[in-house]
Amino acid sequence: MLALLAFVMLFPIQRNRILDCYDETFCIETEETATQVNIYVLSIVKWDFTMVLDMELENMRPSVRLPLTDSFPGGSRTLIMTLRVKEPGDRWAFSFNLKWILGNYKARHRPGHVYQLPYSSGDEYLVGQGFLGGATHEGKYAIDWDMPVGTPIRAARGGIVMELAEGFTEGRPDQALSTKANYVKIRHNDGTIGNYVHLDENGVQVQMGDAVRTGDIIAISGDTGFSSGPHLHFEVYSATRELGRRTIPVKFRTERRGVVRLEEGWYYQR
Ligand SMILES: [Zn+2]
């Protein structure tokens, strides 16, 4: 034991750590020794993300099958793989490329969760387009409520503010504006995400990382992005393994009709 200790002290293992960080969301940490490289994923936010990572390897064998797809919880540090040098003494090299999306592909929506209409008590708005609506909701379980610009938007379900945009100013039915809507996304405690879209310029009333409760004011409605008139678009979704979004049909509590799936062309009072 003592001899081993002396050996270690005389010939300390050379370790070389490198950190590559992405969008202030996560980092890839590589820890190199003479014969292997350990690869870690470090989440530096409070919410989860899903990543597909592939590698180009020279004289190295990965401990997992590539490409690797996984979701990582907020604040986690995970050893995702080890690369072992096949022929020590020969040149070895590695490089990686990755794609990622916020959200967890393993998230399962809490069964039967009832959402609150995302506006103030007593307010009543028309569902201009419902789930799978032909105008712009093909394949999407999303709801549009027609409402005047400036309407306070409240969280339909509590969670953590995960992503937002509020710098866009224009809105009209033009594909060129499809990525130019203001929005706020809230991560629910089951890993699903509530997305509130077309908000007014500077209309987000919360900060990244804030914890919000159901009914808290989170934004002011608007008409930004690809939009045919002032409205709020809302959807609940989770990430998919393919780095897409799977929207979820959810139910709302309404003042006069109880807990329902909202229908296009109807007014619903909160
Ligand atoms: Zn919509």
PDB file of C-alpha atoms in Angstrom, residues 43-181:
ATOM      1  CA  SER A  43     -25.786  21.301 -16.857  1.00  0.00           C
ATOM      2  CA  ILE A  44     -25.439  24.910 -15.709  1.00  0.00           C
ATOM      3  CA  VAL A  45     -29.166  25.760 -15.694  1.00  0.00           C
ATOM      4  CA  LYS A  46     -32.132  24.679 -13.552  1.00  0.00           C
ATOM      5  CA  TRP A  47     -33.987  22.943 -16.368  1.00  0.00           C
ATOM      6  CA  ASP A  48     -33.338  19.895 -18.488  1.00  0.00           C
ATOM      7  CA  PHE A  49     -32.181  19.517 -22.059  1.00  0.00           C
ATOM      8  CA  THR A  50     -31.831  16.728 -24.590  1.00  0.00           C
ATOM      9  CA  MET A  51     -28.679  16.173 -26.596  1.00  0.00           C
ATOM     10  CA  VAL A  52     -27.551  14.042 -29.518  1.00  0.00           C
ATOM     11  CA  LEU A  53     -23.776  13.660 -29.515  1.00  0.00           C
ATOM     12  CA  ASP A  54     -21.674  12.016 -32.187  1.00  0.00           C
ATOM     13  CA  MET A  55     -17.909  11.621 -32.306  1.00  0.00           C
ATOM     14  CA  GLU A  56     -15.119  11.249 -34.799  1.00  0.00           C
ATOM     15  CA  LEU A  57     -12.488   8.947 -33.366  1.00  0.00           C
ATOM     16  CA  GLU A  58      -8.979   8.003 -34.331  1.00  0.00           C
ATOM     17  CA  ASN A  59      -7.434   5.032 -32.517  1.00  0.00           C
ATOM     18  CA  MET A  60     -10.110   5.267 -29.795  1.00  0.00           C
ATOM     19  CA  ARG A  61     -12.956   3.016 -28.690  1.00  0.00           C
ATOM     20  CA  PRO A  62     -16.087   4.537 -27.101  1.00  0.00           C
ATOM     21  CA  SER A  63     -17.725   2.872 -24.073  1.00  0.00           C
ATOM     22  CA  VAL A  64     -21.210   3.535 -25.500  1.00  0.00           C
ATOM     23  CA  ARG A  65     -22.875   3.260 -28.848  1.00  0.00           C
ATOM     24  CA  LEU A  66     -22.771   6.398 -30.979  1.00  0.00           C
ATOM     25  CA  PRO A  67     -24.517   8.667 -31.584  1.00  0.00           C
ATOM     26  CA  LEU A  68     -25.558   9.032 -27.979  1.00  0.00           C
ATOM     27  CA  THR A  69     -28.982  10.548 -27.214  1.00  0.00           C
ATOM     28  CA  ASP A  70     -29.925  11.499 -23.677  1.00  0.00           C
ATOM     29  CA  SER A  71     -31.707  14.063 -21.520  1.00  0.00           C
ATOM     30  CA  PHE A  72     -29.939  15.726 -18.613  1.00  0.00           C
ATOM     31  CA  PRO A  73     -31.594  17.256 -15.559  1.00  0.00           C
ATOM     32  CA  GLY A  74     -30.827  20.822 -14.448  1.00  0.00           C
ATOM     33  CA  GLY A  75     -27.691  21.187 -12.352  1.00  0.00           C
ATOM     34  CA  SER A  76     -26.389  17.700 -13.135  1.00  0.00           C
ATOM     35  CA  ARG A  77     -22.888  16.426 -13.912  1.00  0.00           C
ATOM     36  CA  THR A  78     -22.920  13.110 -15.767  1.00  0.00           C
ATOM     37  CA  LEU A  79     -20.127  10.893 -17.019  1.00  0.00           C
ATOM     38  CA  ILE A  80     -21.553   9.994 -20.422  1.00  0.00           C
ATOM     39  CA  MET A  81     -18.731   7.918 -21.870  1.00  0.00           C
ATOM     40  CA  THR A  82     -15.117   6.928 -21.755  1.00  0.00           C
ATOM     41  CA  LEU A  83     -12.912   6.762 -24.848  1.00  0.00           C
ATOM     42  CA  ARG A  84     -10.093   4.253 -24.532  1.00  0.00           C
ATOM     43  CA  VAL A  85      -6.946   4.441 -26.617  1.00  0.00           C
ATOM     44  CA  LYS A  86      -6.742   1.257 -28.707  1.00  0.00           C
ATOM     45  CA  GLU A  87      -3.027   1.236 -29.456  1.00  0.00           C
ATOM     46  CA  PRO A  88      -1.130   3.137 -26.769  1.00  0.00           C
ATOM     47  CA  GLY A  89       1.849   4.848 -28.279  1.00  0.00           C
ATOM     48  CA  ASP A  90       0.113   5.572 -31.588  1.00  0.00           C
ATOM     49  CA  ARG A  91      -1.513   8.883 -32.339  1.00  0.00           C
ATOM     50  CA  TRP A  92      -5.078   9.221 -31.100  1.00  0.00           C
ATOM     51  CA  ALA A  93      -7.637  11.941 -31.509  1.00  0.00           C
ATOM     52  CA  PHE A  94     -11.296  12.707 -30.997  1.00  0.00           C
ATOM     53  CA  SER A  95     -13.750  15.418 -31.874  1.00  0.00           C
ATOM     54  CA  PHE A  96     -17.449  15.683 -31.266  1.00  0.00           C
ATOM     55  CA  ASN A  97     -20.426  17.348 -32.800  1.00  0.00           C
ATOM     56  CA  LEU A  98     -23.664  17.790 -30.997  1.00  0.00           C
ATOM     57  CA  LYS A  99     -27.202  19.061 -31.362  1.00  0.00           C
ATOM     58  CA  TRP A 100     -29.525  19.848 -28.517  1.00  0.00           C
ATOM     59  CA  ILE A 101     -32.889  21.217 -27.497  1.00  0.00           C
ATOM     60  CA  LEU A 102     -34.348  22.360 -24.183  1.00  0.00           C
ATOM     61  CA  GLY A 103     -36.678  19.838 -22.554  1.00  0.00           C
ATOM     62  CA  ASN A 104     -36.571  16.175 -21.585  1.00  0.00           C
ATOM     63  CA  TYR A 105     -37.608  13.483 -24.036  1.00  0.00           C
ATOM     64  CA  LYS A 106     -38.371  11.161 -21.107  1.00  0.00           C
ATOM     65  CA  ALA A 107     -40.861  13.628 -19.595  1.00  0.00           C
ATOM     66  CA  ARG A 108     -44.355  12.231 -19.063  1.00  0.00           C
ATOM     67  CA  HIS A 109     -47.217  14.674 -18.669  1.00  0.00           C
ATOM     68  CA  ARG A 110     -48.887  14.326 -15.287  1.00  0.00           C
ATOM     69  CA  PRO A 111     -52.101  12.435 -16.128  1.00  0.00           C
ATOM     70  CA  GLY A 112     -55.272  14.452 -15.664  1.00  0.00           C
ATOM     71  CA  HIS A 113     -53.552  17.717 -14.776  1.00  0.00           C
ATOM     72  CA  VAL A 114     -56.104  20.517 -15.182  1.00  0.00           C
ATOM     73  CA  TYR A 115     -54.798  23.832 -16.530  1.00  0.00           C
ATOM     74  CA  GLN A 116     -56.051  27.272 -15.581  1.00  0.00           C
ATOM     75  CA  LEU A 117     -57.090  29.550 -18.433  1.00  0.00           C
ATOM     76  CA  PRO A 118     -54.076  31.871 -18.887  1.00  0.00           C
ATOM     77  CA  TYR A 119     -55.941  35.118 -18.272  1.00  0.00           C
ATOM     78  CA  SER A 120     -57.567  36.976 -15.406  1.00  0.00           C
ATOM     79  CA  SER A 121     -60.536  35.712 -13.419  1.00  0.00           C
ATOM     80  CA  GLY A 122     -63.781  36.870 -15.028  1.00  0.00           C
ATOM     81  CA  ASP A 123     -62.174  37.465 -18.437  1.00  0.00           C
ATOM     82  CA  GLU A 124     -63.636  35.642 -21.411  1.00  0.00           C
ATOM     83  CA  TYR A 125     -61.963  35.056 -24.788  1.00  0.00           C
ATOM     84  CA  LEU A 126     -62.761  33.297 -28.029  1.00  0.00           C
ATOM     85  CA  VAL A 127     -60.777  30.252 -29.100  1.00  0.00           C
ATOM     86  CA  GLY A 128     -59.945  31.359 -32.643  1.00  0.00           C
ATOM     87  CA  GLN A 129     -58.079  28.152 -33.394  1.00  0.00           C
ATOM     88  CA  GLY A 130     -58.069  24.926 -31.408  1.00  0.00           C
ATOM     89  CA  PHE A 131     -56.164  21.647 -31.265  1.00  0.00           C
ATOM     90  CA  LEU A 132     -55.032  20.454 -34.705  1.00  0.00           C
ATOM     91  CA  GLY A 133     -56.624  23.554 -36.288  1.00  0.00           C
ATOM     92  CA  GLY A 134     -56.249  23.760 -40.037  1.00  0.00           C
ATOM     93  CA  ALA A 135     -54.857  27.313 -40.201  1.00  0.00           C
ATOM     94  CA  THR A 136     -51.526  26.849 -38.387  1.00  0.00           C
ATOM     95  CA  HIS A 137     -52.014  24.039 -35.833  1.00  0.00           C
ATOM     96  CA  GLU A 138     -51.738  21.040 -38.123  1.00  0.00           C
ATOM     97  CA  GLY A 139     -50.397  18.191 -36.003  1.00  0.00           C
ATOM     98  CA  LYS A 140     -50.240  20.475 -32.960  1.00  0.00           C
ATOM     99  CA  TYR A 141     -52.287  20.476 -29.782  1.00  0.00           C
ATOM    100  CA  ALA A 142     -52.201  24.247 -29.464  1.00  0.00           C
ATOM    101  CA  ILE A 143     -54.827  26.879 -28.574  1.00  0.00           C
ATOM    102  CA  ASP A 144     -55.180  30.453 -29.873  1.00  0.00           C
ATOM    103  CA  TRP A 145     -57.310  32.887 -27.925  1.00  0.00           C
ATOM    104  CA  ASP A 146     -58.220  36.113 -29.697  1.00  0.00           C
ATOM    105  CA  MET A 147     -57.464  38.935 -27.267  1.00  0.00           C
ATOM    106  CA  PRO A 148     -56.551  42.614 -27.474  1.00  0.00           C
ATOM    107  CA  VAL A 149     -52.897  43.610 -27.273  1.00  0.00           C
ATOM    108  CA  GLY A 150     -52.071  44.463 -23.659  1.00  0.00           C
ATOM    109  CA  THR A 151     -54.060  41.710 -21.954  1.00  0.00           C
ATOM    110  CA  PRO A 152     -52.313  40.325 -18.833  1.00  0.00           C
ATOM    111  CA  ILE A 153     -51.253  36.690 -19.381  1.00  0.00           C
ATOM    112  CA  ARG A 154     -51.169  34.398 -16.370  1.00  0.00           C
ATOM    113  CA  ALA A 155     -49.415  31.073 -15.920  1.00  0.00           C
ATOM    114  CA  ALA A 156     -51.746  28.213 -16.841  1.00  0.00           C
ATOM    115  CA  ARG A 157     -49.525  26.048 -14.658  1.00  0.00           C
ATOM    116  CA  GLY A 158     -46.642  26.892 -12.344  1.00  0.00           C
ATOM    117  CA  GLY A 159     -43.004  26.101 -12.964  1.00  0.00           C
ATOM    118  CA  ILE A 160     -39.657  27.688 -13.736  1.00  0.00           C
ATOM    119  CA  VAL A 161     -39.116  30.303 -16.448  1.00  0.00           C
ATOM    120  CA  MET A 162     -36.816  28.528 -18.866  1.00  0.00           C
ATOM    121  CA  GLU A 163     -36.627  30.635 -22.003  1.00  0.00           C
ATOM    122  CA  LEU A 164     -38.026  33.927 -23.235  1.00  0.00           C
ATOM    123  CA  ALA A 165     -37.895  36.506 -26.009  1.00  0.00           C
ATOM    124  CA  GLU A 166     -39.399  39.994 -25.911  1.00  0.00           C
ATOM    125  CA  GLY A 167     -37.409  42.090 -28.364  1.00  0.00           C
ATOM    126  CA  PHE A 168     -39.515  41.549 -31.472  1.00  0.00           C
ATOM    127  CA  THR A 169     -41.765  44.343 -32.683  1.00  0.00           C
ATOM    128  CA  GLU A 170     -43.508  43.211 -35.857  1.00  0.00           C
ATOM    129  CA  GLY A 171     -46.417  40.905 -36.484  1.00  0.00           C
ATOM    130  CA  ARG A 172     -48.358  39.857 -39.588  1.00  0.00           C
ATOM    131  CA  PRO A 173     -49.257  36.664 -41.475  1.00  0.00           C
ATOM    132  CA  ASP A 174     -45.854  36.320 -43.130  1.00  0.00           C
ATOM    133  CA  GLN A 175     -43.624  33.216 -42.909  1.00  0.00           C
ATOM    134  CA  ALA A 176     -40.598  35.498 -42.662  1.00  0.00           C
ATOM    135  CA  LEU A 177     -41.784  36.358 -39.144  1.00  0.00           C
ATOM    136  CA  SER A 178     -42.326  32.774 -38.000  1.00  0.00           C
ATOM    137  CA  THR A 179     -39.241  32.875 -35.754  1.00  0.00           C
ATOM    138  CA  LYS A 180     -39.865  36.446 -34.633  1.00  0.00           C
ATOM    139  CA  ALA A 181     -42.581  36.125 -32.037  1.00  0.00           C
TER     140      ALA A 181
END
